[in-house]
Short mmCIF file of C-alpha atoms in Angstrom, two decimals:
data_model
loop_
_atom_site.label_atom_id
_atom_site.label_comp_id
_atom_site.label_asym_id
_atom_site.label_seq_id
_atom_site.Cartn_x
_atom_site.Cartn_y
_atom_site.Cartn_z
CA MET J 2 7.61 61.60 -20.05
CA LYS J 3 8.05 63.28 -23.43
CA ILE J 4 8.44 61.49 -26.68
CA ARG J 5 11.52 62.68 -28.51
CA ARG J 6 11.82 62.32 -32.24
CA VAL J 7 14.88 60.20 -33.05
CA LEU J 8 17.89 62.24 -34.10
CA ALA J 9 16.01 65.57 -34.01
CA THR J 10 19.28 67.18 -32.92
CA ALA J 11 21.13 65.83 -35.94
CA VAL J 12 18.33 67.04 -38.24
CA ALA J 13 18.69 70.57 -36.84
CA LEU J 14 22.48 70.41 -37.24
CA ALA J 15 21.98 69.46 -40.89
CA VAL J 16 20.41 72.86 -41.38
CA THR J 17 22.61 74.98 -39.14
CA THR J 18 25.97 73.50 -40.22
CA PRO J 19 25.66 72.75 -43.94
CA ALA J 20 29.32 73.46 -44.67
CA ALA J 21 30.43 70.90 -42.10
CA LEU J 22 28.03 68.32 -43.48
CA LEU J 23 29.28 68.89 -47.02
CA SER J 24 32.79 68.33 -45.84
CA VAL J 25 32.05 65.01 -44.15
CA SER J 26 31.57 63.10 -47.31
CA PRO J 27 31.58 63.73 -51.10
CA ALA J 28 28.33 61.79 -51.15
CA TYR J 29 26.50 64.94 -50.00
CA ALA J 30 27.56 66.89 -53.07
CA ALA J 31 26.25 64.16 -55.36
CA ALA J 32 23.09 63.46 -53.43
CA LYS J 33 19.82 64.68 -54.89
CA PRO J 34 17.35 66.70 -52.77
CA ALA J 35 15.06 64.43 -50.79
CA ALA J 36 12.01 65.88 -52.53
CA GLN J 37 13.39 64.38 -55.77
CA THR J 38 14.70 61.05 -54.51
CA GLN J 39 11.88 60.37 -52.06
CA GLU J 40 14.31 58.03 -50.39
CA LYS J 41 12.90 56.29 -47.29
CA GLN J 42 14.92 55.59 -44.25
CA SER J 43 14.36 53.03 -41.55
CA LYS J 44 15.23 53.71 -37.94
CA PRO J 45 19.05 53.77 -37.69
CA THR J 46 20.66 50.98 -35.74
CA ILE J 47 23.20 51.51 -32.97
CA GLU J 48 25.86 50.01 -35.30
CA GLU J 49 25.02 52.64 -37.93
CA LEU J 50 25.10 55.39 -35.33
CA GLU J 51 28.46 54.17 -34.11
CA GLU J 52 29.82 54.25 -37.62
CA ALA J 53 28.32 57.72 -38.14
CA ALA J 54 29.90 58.95 -34.95
CA ALA J 55 33.26 57.55 -36.03
CA GLU J 56 32.97 59.31 -39.42
CA ALA J 57 32.06 62.61 -37.67
CA GLN J 58 35.11 62.13 -35.41
CA LYS J 59 37.38 61.67 -38.41
CA ALA J 60 35.95 64.78 -40.04
CA TYR J 61 36.46 66.80 -36.89
CA ASP J 62 40.03 65.53 -36.42
CA LYS J 63 40.85 66.54 -39.98
CA ALA J 64 39.30 69.97 -39.56
CA ALA J 65 41.13 70.46 -36.25
CA GLN J 66 44.46 69.55 -37.84
CA ALA J 67 43.82 71.94 -40.69
CA LYS J 68 42.95 74.68 -38.21
CA ALA J 69 46.17 74.11 -36.22
CA ALA J 70 48.31 74.10 -39.36
CA GLY J 71 46.50 77.22 -40.57
CA ILE J 72 47.28 79.04 -37.32
CA ILE J 73 50.98 78.38 -37.78
CA GLU J 74 50.96 79.49 -41.41
CA THR J 75 48.86 82.58 -40.63
CA ARG J 76 51.17 83.71 -37.88
CA LYS J 77 54.19 83.17 -40.15
CA THR J 78 52.62 85.25 -42.92
CA LEU J 79 51.57 88.06 -40.61
CA ASP J 80 55.00 88.11 -38.91
CA GLU J 81 56.78 88.29 -42.30
CA LEU J 82 54.51 91.07 -43.47
CA ARG J 83 55.17 92.92 -40.18
CA ASN J 84 58.96 92.58 -40.07
CA GLY J 85 59.47 93.17 -43.82
CA THR J 86 60.79 89.73 -44.82
CA HIS J 87 57.72 88.70 -46.83
CA PRO J 88 58.23 89.10 -50.61
CA LEU J 89 55.35 91.55 -50.76
CA ALA J 90 56.79 93.55 -47.86
CA VAL J 91 60.22 93.57 -49.54
CA ALA J 92 58.58 94.86 -52.74
CA LEU J 93 56.74 97.55 -50.74
CA ALA J 94 59.99 98.73 -49.11
CA ALA J 95 61.67 98.97 -52.52
CA ALA J 96 58.69 100.83 -53.98
CA LYS J 97 58.73 103.30 -51.09
CA GLN J 98 62.48 103.96 -51.55
CA THR J 99 61.94 104.49 -55.29
CA ALA J 100 59.17 106.95 -54.53
CA LYS J 101 61.41 108.75 -52.03
CA ASP J 102 64.23 109.02 -54.56
CA ALA J 103 61.82 110.24 -57.24
CA ALA J 104 60.49 112.93 -54.86
CA ALA J 105 64.06 114.09 -54.17
CA ALA J 106 64.89 114.19 -57.88
CA LYS J 107 61.77 116.24 -58.56
CA ALA J 108 62.67 118.64 -55.79
CA THR J 109 66.18 119.09 -57.28
CA ALA J 110 64.65 119.63 -60.74
CA ASP J 111 62.16 122.16 -59.43
CA GLN J 112 64.99 124.08 -57.76
CA ALA J 113 66.94 124.07 -61.04
CA VAL J 114 63.92 125.68 -62.76
CA THR J 115 63.79 128.31 -60.06
CA ASP J 116 67.47 129.03 -60.38
CA ALA J 117 67.29 129.21 -64.23
CA LYS J 118 64.42 131.70 -64.04
CA ALA J 119 66.33 133.82 -61.58
CA ALA J 120 69.45 133.80 -63.78
CA LEU J 121 67.40 134.88 -66.80
CA GLU J 122 65.74 137.69 -64.93
CA ALA J 123 69.11 138.85 -63.49
CA LEU J 124 70.71 139.44 -66.90
CA PRO J 125 71.82 143.08 -67.21
CA GLY J 126 70.49 145.31 -69.91
CA THR J 127 73.89 145.10 -71.60
CA ALA J 128 73.66 141.31 -71.99
CA THR J 129 74.29 140.06 -75.50
CA GLU J 130 71.78 138.12 -77.49
CA GLU J 131 73.97 135.07 -77.11
CA GLU J 132 73.82 135.38 -73.31
CA LYS J 133 70.09 135.80 -73.36
CA ALA J 134 69.64 132.79 -75.61
CA ALA J 135 71.82 130.65 -73.37
CA ALA J 136 69.80 131.61 -70.31
CA LYS J 137 66.53 130.80 -72.05
CA THR J 138 67.89 127.41 -73.19
CA ALA J 139 69.05 126.62 -69.65
CA LEU J 140 65.53 127.42 -68.34
CA ALA J 141 63.83 125.25 -71.00
CA GLU J 142 66.09 122.32 -70.24
CA ALA J 143 65.48 122.73 -66.48
CA GLU J 144 61.71 122.76 -67.02
CA ALA J 145 61.91 119.65 -69.24
CA THR J 146 63.93 117.85 -66.57
CA ALA J 147 61.41 118.92 -63.91
CA ALA J 148 58.52 117.60 -66.03
CA THR J 149 60.22 114.26 -66.43
CA ALA J 150 60.92 114.10 -62.70
CA ALA J 151 57.28 114.86 -61.93
CA THR J 152 56.10 112.00 -64.14
CA ALA J 153 58.61 109.63 -62.51
CA GLN J 154 57.45 110.67 -59.03
CA THR J 155 53.79 110.06 -59.94
CA ALA J 156 54.59 106.61 -61.26
CA ALA J 157 56.70 105.80 -58.17
CA ASP J 158 53.97 106.99 -55.79
CA THR J 159 51.37 104.86 -57.64
CA ALA J 160 53.63 101.81 -57.51
CA ALA J 161 54.19 102.32 -53.78
CA THR J 162 50.45 102.67 -53.17
CA GLU J 163 49.76 99.48 -55.12
CA ALA J 164 52.48 97.63 -53.25
CA GLY J 165 51.00 98.77 -49.95
CA LYS J 166 47.54 97.58 -51.02
CA LYS J 167 49.00 94.16 -51.89
CA VAL J 168 50.50 93.90 -48.41
CA GLN J 169 47.20 94.86 -46.79
CA ASP J 170 45.30 92.43 -49.00
CA ALA J 171 47.74 89.67 -47.96
CA ARG J 172 47.06 90.44 -44.32
CA VAL J 173 43.29 90.28 -44.84
CA ALA J 174 43.56 87.10 -46.91
CA ALA J 175 45.59 85.41 -44.21
CA VAL J 176 43.07 86.31 -41.49
CA ASN J 177 40.11 85.33 -43.68
CA ALA J 178 41.70 82.00 -44.54
CA GLN J 179 42.18 81.32 -40.82
CA SER J 180 38.55 82.30 -40.14
CA VAL J 181 37.38 79.72 -42.73
CA LEU J 182 39.45 77.00 -41.06
CA ASP J 183 38.17 78.02 -37.63
CA LYS J 184 34.55 77.94 -38.83
CA ALA J 185 35.08 74.54 -40.52
CA ALA J 186 36.47 73.13 -37.27
CA GLU J 187 33.58 74.62 -35.31
CA ASP J 188 31.00 73.16 -37.67
CA ALA J 189 32.70 69.75 -37.70
CA LEU J 190 32.65 69.75 -33.91
CA ALA J 191 28.94 70.58 -33.96
CA VAL J 192 28.25 67.62 -36.30
CA LYS J 193 30.40 65.37 -34.13
CA THR J 194 28.57 66.49 -31.02
CA ALA J 195 25.21 65.79 -32.68
CA ALA J 196 26.35 62.32 -33.85
CA ASP J 197 27.66 61.46 -30.40
CA ALA J 198 24.46 62.66 -28.76
CA ALA J 199 22.35 60.61 -31.20
CA LEU J 200 24.39 57.53 -30.45
CA ALA J 201 24.19 58.09 -26.67
CA LYS J 202 20.46 58.61 -26.93
CA ALA J 203 19.94 55.47 -28.96
CA ILE J 204 21.98 53.40 -26.49
CA LYS J 205 20.00 54.85 -23.56
CA GLU J 206 16.69 54.17 -25.29
CA ALA J 207 17.80 50.64 -26.03
CA GLU J 208 18.77 50.11 -22.40
CA GLU J 209 15.47 51.61 -21.16
CA GLY J 210 13.59 49.38 -23.61
CA GLU J 211 15.36 46.30 -22.29
CA GLU J 212 14.72 47.24 -18.65
CA GLY J 213 11.12 48.40 -18.78
CA GLY J 214 9.98 47.75 -22.30
CA GLU J 215 9.54 51.48 -22.91
CA GLY J 216 9.52 52.51 -26.50
CA GLU J 217 8.47 49.12 -27.82
CA ASP J 218 4.80 50.08 -27.57
CA CYS J 219 5.10 53.25 -29.55
CA GLU J 220 3.44 53.07 -32.95
CA PRO J 221 2.42 55.33 -35.81
CA GLU J 222 -0.94 56.95 -35.31
CA LEU J 223 -2.34 58.19 -38.63
CA ASP J 224 -5.45 59.64 -36.99
CA LEU J 225 -3.48 62.06 -34.80
CA THR J 226 -3.31 65.01 -37.18
CA SER J 227 -2.02 68.59 -37.07
CA LYS J 228 -3.35 71.22 -39.46
CA VAL J 229 -1.80 74.66 -39.91
CA THR J 230 -3.83 77.76 -40.89
CA GLY J 231 -2.78 81.36 -41.30
CA LEU J 232 0.86 80.73 -42.16
CA PRO J 233 1.71 82.81 -45.28
CA ASP J 234 4.18 81.77 -47.93
CA THR J 235 6.09 85.07 -47.53
CA LEU J 236 7.45 86.62 -44.31
CA VAL J 237 9.12 90.03 -43.96
CA ALA J 238 11.94 90.83 -41.56
CA GLY J 239 10.89 93.05 -38.70
CA THR J 240 7.33 91.72 -38.57
CA SER J 241 5.37 89.14 -36.60
CA THR J 242 3.00 86.59 -38.07
CA ASP J 243 0.24 84.91 -36.07
CA PHE J 244 -1.09 81.53 -37.21
CA SER J 245 -2.56 78.43 -35.62
CA LEU J 246 -2.16 74.70 -35.38
CA ARG J 247 -5.13 72.43 -34.76
CA VAL J 248 -4.32 69.02 -33.32
CA THR J 249 -7.11 66.42 -33.74
CA ASN J 250 -7.45 63.01 -32.20
CA GLY J 251 -9.35 61.22 -34.90
CA SER J 252 -8.76 57.81 -33.36
CA ASP J 253 -10.95 55.84 -31.02
CA ARG J 254 -8.42 55.88 -28.17
CA HIS J 255 -8.01 58.37 -25.31
CA MET J 256 -4.63 60.20 -25.33
CA ASP J 257 -3.48 61.26 -21.86
CA GLU J 258 -0.88 63.76 -23.08
CA VAL J 259 -0.50 65.16 -26.53
CA LEU J 260 2.62 67.07 -27.58
CA THR J 261 2.99 69.10 -30.75
CA PHE J 262 6.32 69.32 -32.53
CA VAL J 263 7.04 72.69 -34.25
CA SER J 264 10.47 73.42 -35.72
CA VAL J 265 11.48 76.36 -37.92
CA HIS J 266 14.64 76.47 -39.98
CA ALA J 267 15.88 79.12 -42.43
CA THR J 268 18.89 80.15 -44.52
CA ASP J 269 19.95 83.20 -46.50
CA LYS J 270 19.56 83.24 -50.30
CA SER J 271 22.75 81.24 -50.74
CA GLY J 272 21.35 78.42 -48.66
CA LEU J 273 24.73 78.15 -46.92
CA LYS J 274 24.19 80.40 -43.88
CA ASP J 275 21.53 79.65 -41.32
CA THR J 276 19.45 82.60 -40.11
CA GLU J 277 17.41 80.88 -37.38
CA LYS J 278 18.92 83.15 -34.69
CA PHE J 279 16.78 85.96 -36.10
CA PHE J 280 13.54 83.97 -35.60
CA ARG J 281 11.48 83.80 -32.41
CA LEU J 282 8.66 81.28 -32.08
CA GLN J 283 6.00 81.69 -29.38
CA TRP J 284 2.87 79.71 -28.51
CA SER J 285 -0.24 79.84 -26.39
CA THR J 286 -3.17 77.50 -25.76
CA LYS J 287 -6.47 77.54 -23.93
CA SER J 288 -4.86 76.07 -20.82
CA ALA J 289 -1.81 78.35 -21.16
CA PRO J 290 -3.10 81.62 -22.68
CA LYS J 291 0.03 83.64 -21.99
CA TRP J 292 2.54 83.71 -24.83
CA GLN J 293 5.47 81.44 -24.17
CA ASN J 294 8.74 80.96 -26.08
CA ALA J 295 9.18 77.59 -27.76
CA ASP J 296 11.74 75.47 -25.96
CA ALA J 297 14.97 74.08 -27.38
CA ASP J 298 13.36 70.67 -27.95
CA ASP J 299 10.74 72.18 -30.31
CA TYR J 300 7.93 70.59 -28.30
CA ILE J 301 4.79 72.38 -27.08
CA GLU J 302 3.19 70.89 -24.00
CA GLY J 303 0.07 73.02 -23.64
CA VAL J 304 -2.33 70.67 -25.47
CA GLY J 305 -2.91 68.19 -22.64
CA ALA J 306 -5.25 65.22 -23.01
CA LEU J 307 -7.50 64.61 -26.01
CA LYS J 308 -10.54 62.35 -26.05
CA PRO J 309 -11.45 60.41 -29.17
CA GLY J 310 -12.69 62.89 -31.83
CA ALA J 311 -11.55 65.93 -29.79
CA HIS J 312 -9.22 68.64 -30.96
CA ALA J 313 -7.15 71.43 -29.49
CA ASP J 314 -5.86 74.64 -31.02
CA VAL J 315 -2.34 76.04 -30.53
CA LYS J 316 -1.80 79.70 -31.34
CA LEU J 317 1.60 80.41 -32.82
CA ARG J 318 3.51 83.62 -33.36
CA LEU J 319 6.62 83.78 -35.48
CA THR J 320 8.63 87.04 -35.13
CA LEU J 321 11.53 88.00 -37.45
CA ASP J 322 14.18 90.41 -36.33
CA LYS J 323 14.70 93.46 -38.51
CA ALA J 324 18.18 92.18 -39.31
CA THR J 325 16.86 88.93 -40.78
CA PRO J 326 18.50 88.47 -44.22
CA ALA J 327 16.31 87.60 -47.21
CA GLY J 328 16.22 83.92 -48.00
CA ASN J 329 14.17 80.78 -47.57
CA GLY J 330 12.57 78.98 -44.64
CA VAL J 331 10.82 75.77 -43.80
CA ALA J 332 8.59 74.81 -40.83
CA PHE J 333 7.92 71.28 -39.66
CA PHE J 334 4.84 70.17 -37.71
CA ALA J 335 3.71 66.91 -36.12
CA ALA J 336 2.00 65.53 -33.04
CA ASP J 337 2.83 62.76 -30.55
CA PHE J 338 0.99 61.23 -27.62
CA PHE J 339 1.94 59.43 -24.43
CA ASN J 340 -0.38 57.49 -22.15
CA GLU J 341 0.01 56.67 -18.49
CA ASP J 342 -0.12 52.96 -19.33
CA GLY J 343 3.11 53.36 -21.30
CA SER J 344 1.59 53.29 -24.78
CA CYS J 345 2.75 56.01 -27.08
CA GLY J 346 2.95 57.05 -30.71
CA GLY J 347 2.37 59.82 -33.09
CA ALA J 348 2.14 61.11 -36.66
CA PRO J 349 4.57 58.97 -38.68
CA ASP J 350 5.67 61.96 -40.80
CA LEU J 351 6.61 65.59 -40.36
CA ASP J 352 4.40 67.94 -42.36
CA MET J 353 6.57 70.49 -44.11
CA TYR J 354 5.66 74.07 -44.98
CA GLU J 355 7.91 76.32 -47.04
CA PHE J 356 8.06 80.12 -47.04
CA ASP J 357 10.16 82.94 -48.46
CA VAL J 358 11.87 85.57 -46.32
CA LYS J 359 12.10 89.18 -47.48
CA ALA J 360 14.37 91.87 -46.03
CA ALA J 361 12.96 94.54 -43.72
CA GLY J 362 11.01 97.23 -45.54
CA SER J 363 10.04 94.96 -48.39
CA LYS J 364 6.50 94.88 -49.56
CA PRO J 365 4.94 91.60 -48.42
CA GLY J 366 3.20 91.20 -51.76
CA LYS J 367 0.50 88.57 -52.19
CA THR J 368 0.57 86.08 -49.38
CA GLU J 369 -1.55 82.97 -49.22
CA ASP J 370 -1.81 80.38 -46.51
CA VAL J 371 0.78 77.68 -47.02
CA LYS J 372 -1.06 74.34 -47.22
CA PRO J 373 0.33 70.85 -47.24
CA SER J 374 -0.42 68.56 -50.15
CA THR J 375 -3.52 66.39 -49.81
CA THR J 376 -1.76 63.50 -51.46
CA PRO J 377 -1.28 60.58 -48.98
CA ARG J 378 2.23 60.67 -47.69
CA PRO J 379 4.52 57.69 -48.19
CA GLY J 380 5.64 55.93 -45.04
CA ASN J 381 2.31 56.12 -43.21
CA THR J 382 2.08 52.37 -43.08
CA GLY J 383 5.45 51.88 -41.40
CA THR J 384 5.97 50.54 -37.93
CA THR J 385 8.38 53.11 -36.55
CA PRO J 386 6.94 55.97 -34.47
CA GLN J 387 7.51 59.65 -34.43
CA GLY J 388 8.23 61.05 -37.82
CA SER J 389 9.37 57.73 -39.42
CA ALA J 390 11.88 57.59 -36.60
CA SER J 391 14.56 59.30 -38.62
CA GLY J 392 12.89 62.70 -38.53
CA THR J 393 11.98 62.44 -42.25
CA PRO J 394 9.33 64.92 -43.27
CA ALA J 395 6.75 63.86 -45.83
CA SER J 396 8.09 64.42 -49.31
CA THR J 397 4.66 65.54 -50.51
CA GLY J 398 3.57 67.36 -47.35
CA SER J 399 4.43 70.88 -48.54
CA LEU J 400 4.13 73.33 -51.37
CA ALA J 401 7.05 71.63 -53.12
CA ALA J 402 4.48 70.19 -55.54
CA THR J 403 3.14 73.67 -56.41
CA GLY J 404 6.49 75.34 -56.83
CA SER J 405 5.64 78.29 -54.61
CA SER J 406 9.01 78.37 -52.88
CA SER J 407 12.59 77.28 -53.37
CA ALA J 408 13.24 76.54 -49.68
CA THR J 409 13.23 72.77 -50.09
CA THR J 410 15.86 72.85 -52.83
CA SER J 411 18.06 75.44 -51.04
CA ILE J 412 18.09 73.70 -47.72
CA ALA J 413 18.35 70.23 -49.18
CA LEU J 414 21.35 71.23 -51.23
CA ALA J 415 22.98 73.13 -48.41
CA GLY J 416 22.62 70.23 -46.01
CA GLY J 417 23.47 67.61 -48.57
CA ALA J 418 19.84 66.29 -48.54
CA ALA J 419 20.27 65.35 -44.89
CA VAL J 420 17.76 67.95 -43.70
CA LEU J 421 14.83 66.36 -45.50
CA LEU J 422 15.99 62.80 -45.19
CA GLY J 423 16.62 62.97 -41.45
CA ALA J 424 19.71 62.15 -39.37
CA ALA J 425 22.62 63.78 -41.10
CA ALA J 426 25.43 61.57 -39.76
CA VAL J 427 23.59 58.36 -40.54
CA PHE J 428 22.82 59.58 -44.02
CA VAL J 429 26.54 59.96 -44.71
CA VAL J 430 27.19 56.34 -43.83
CA ARG J 431 24.27 55.03 -45.89
CA ARG J 432 25.13 57.06 -48.92
CA ARG J 433 28.71 55.81 -48.74
CA LYS J 434 27.48 52.26 -48.61
CA THR J 435 25.25 52.91 -51.60
CA GLY J 436 28.17 54.37 -53.50
CA ALA J 437 30.35 51.42 -52.67
CA ASP J 438 27.70 48.95 -53.94
CA ALA J 439 27.17 50.88 -57.18
#
């Protein structure tokens, strides 16, 4: 049986769907990054999860309604632009007609010049000076008219081109606006799904706890540590980085099964677009030497049992696709254990490591191992297992204190601080309550 960190799914959604999280509540926009607030969260109750799921449902319903209304409006705009009834389409038709008329006028004027030249050249040698002067005047007037017609045609053609561009821009704007609504609905659905899953999981765990007492024996284990070495503070797209994680059982108890938790999240420079799809995390251990892909639960099972004082090393390989955009990343590490007698527990916090991502072809520059702070992390004396139960990483367990990377700030702002504080949906509810009491 694996230990699952509470609301790990919601934590991941906080990174991958920041726009949706920001739309759930204005509290996100006002919330400070977790590294600044160092707000601590207790394990969410089922009532809080129910309220969070209800809020996520409301947000999704609103986004779905906006998407449906947007589809109607977009179709109307595109139809009007296509059939010529849209004001911009009407203006384009008028501009095209003006350009057509101007072209015809210029053609007439040019023919008049041709005719005037022919008349002048056809004058007989016996023509009087008055006749010659009249022919020259007629030619000059025809040339002046042709010049004016040419200027008018140029202006008309320019106006028609600009009108056509406005119509095309309107089409693109309509499609883009619909895409934004579609994405907002998709993100809201993802948050709703995460909130529903978190609630269902909590209810199931509560029922299992009542039936067999499972979960009640889990406790924080400060002496189960995980130390990372070889992870640089800068990664370059198109390259692979090998590093290692040493898990040590510093306690006096035997641990039948030890699981390591490794989760990598990243965004582009804006902090609003997740780039995790470009990352591939693999692992290998002494008992499983062949490289294996990390599973969707972010747990590595190759450690096995650990005796008191023993340790095990996990080799890790993080590969970035060549198309990975430049930006910021953060990796979380922790360890849990589960014994056959039902006892369980783990590191009460998630250690956080930040890194920068450079585009393919960039010079890696100076890279140093990312190391967590040696300052004791708050929350180590709590009674809830597995990453302070809410998935909250240690606020001092990263290079945030040294200022080597901006990943914490970017991701915290993008996810409305939910990433570093833990369960996104629950954070919405709690922040709203805080705002109401203020």
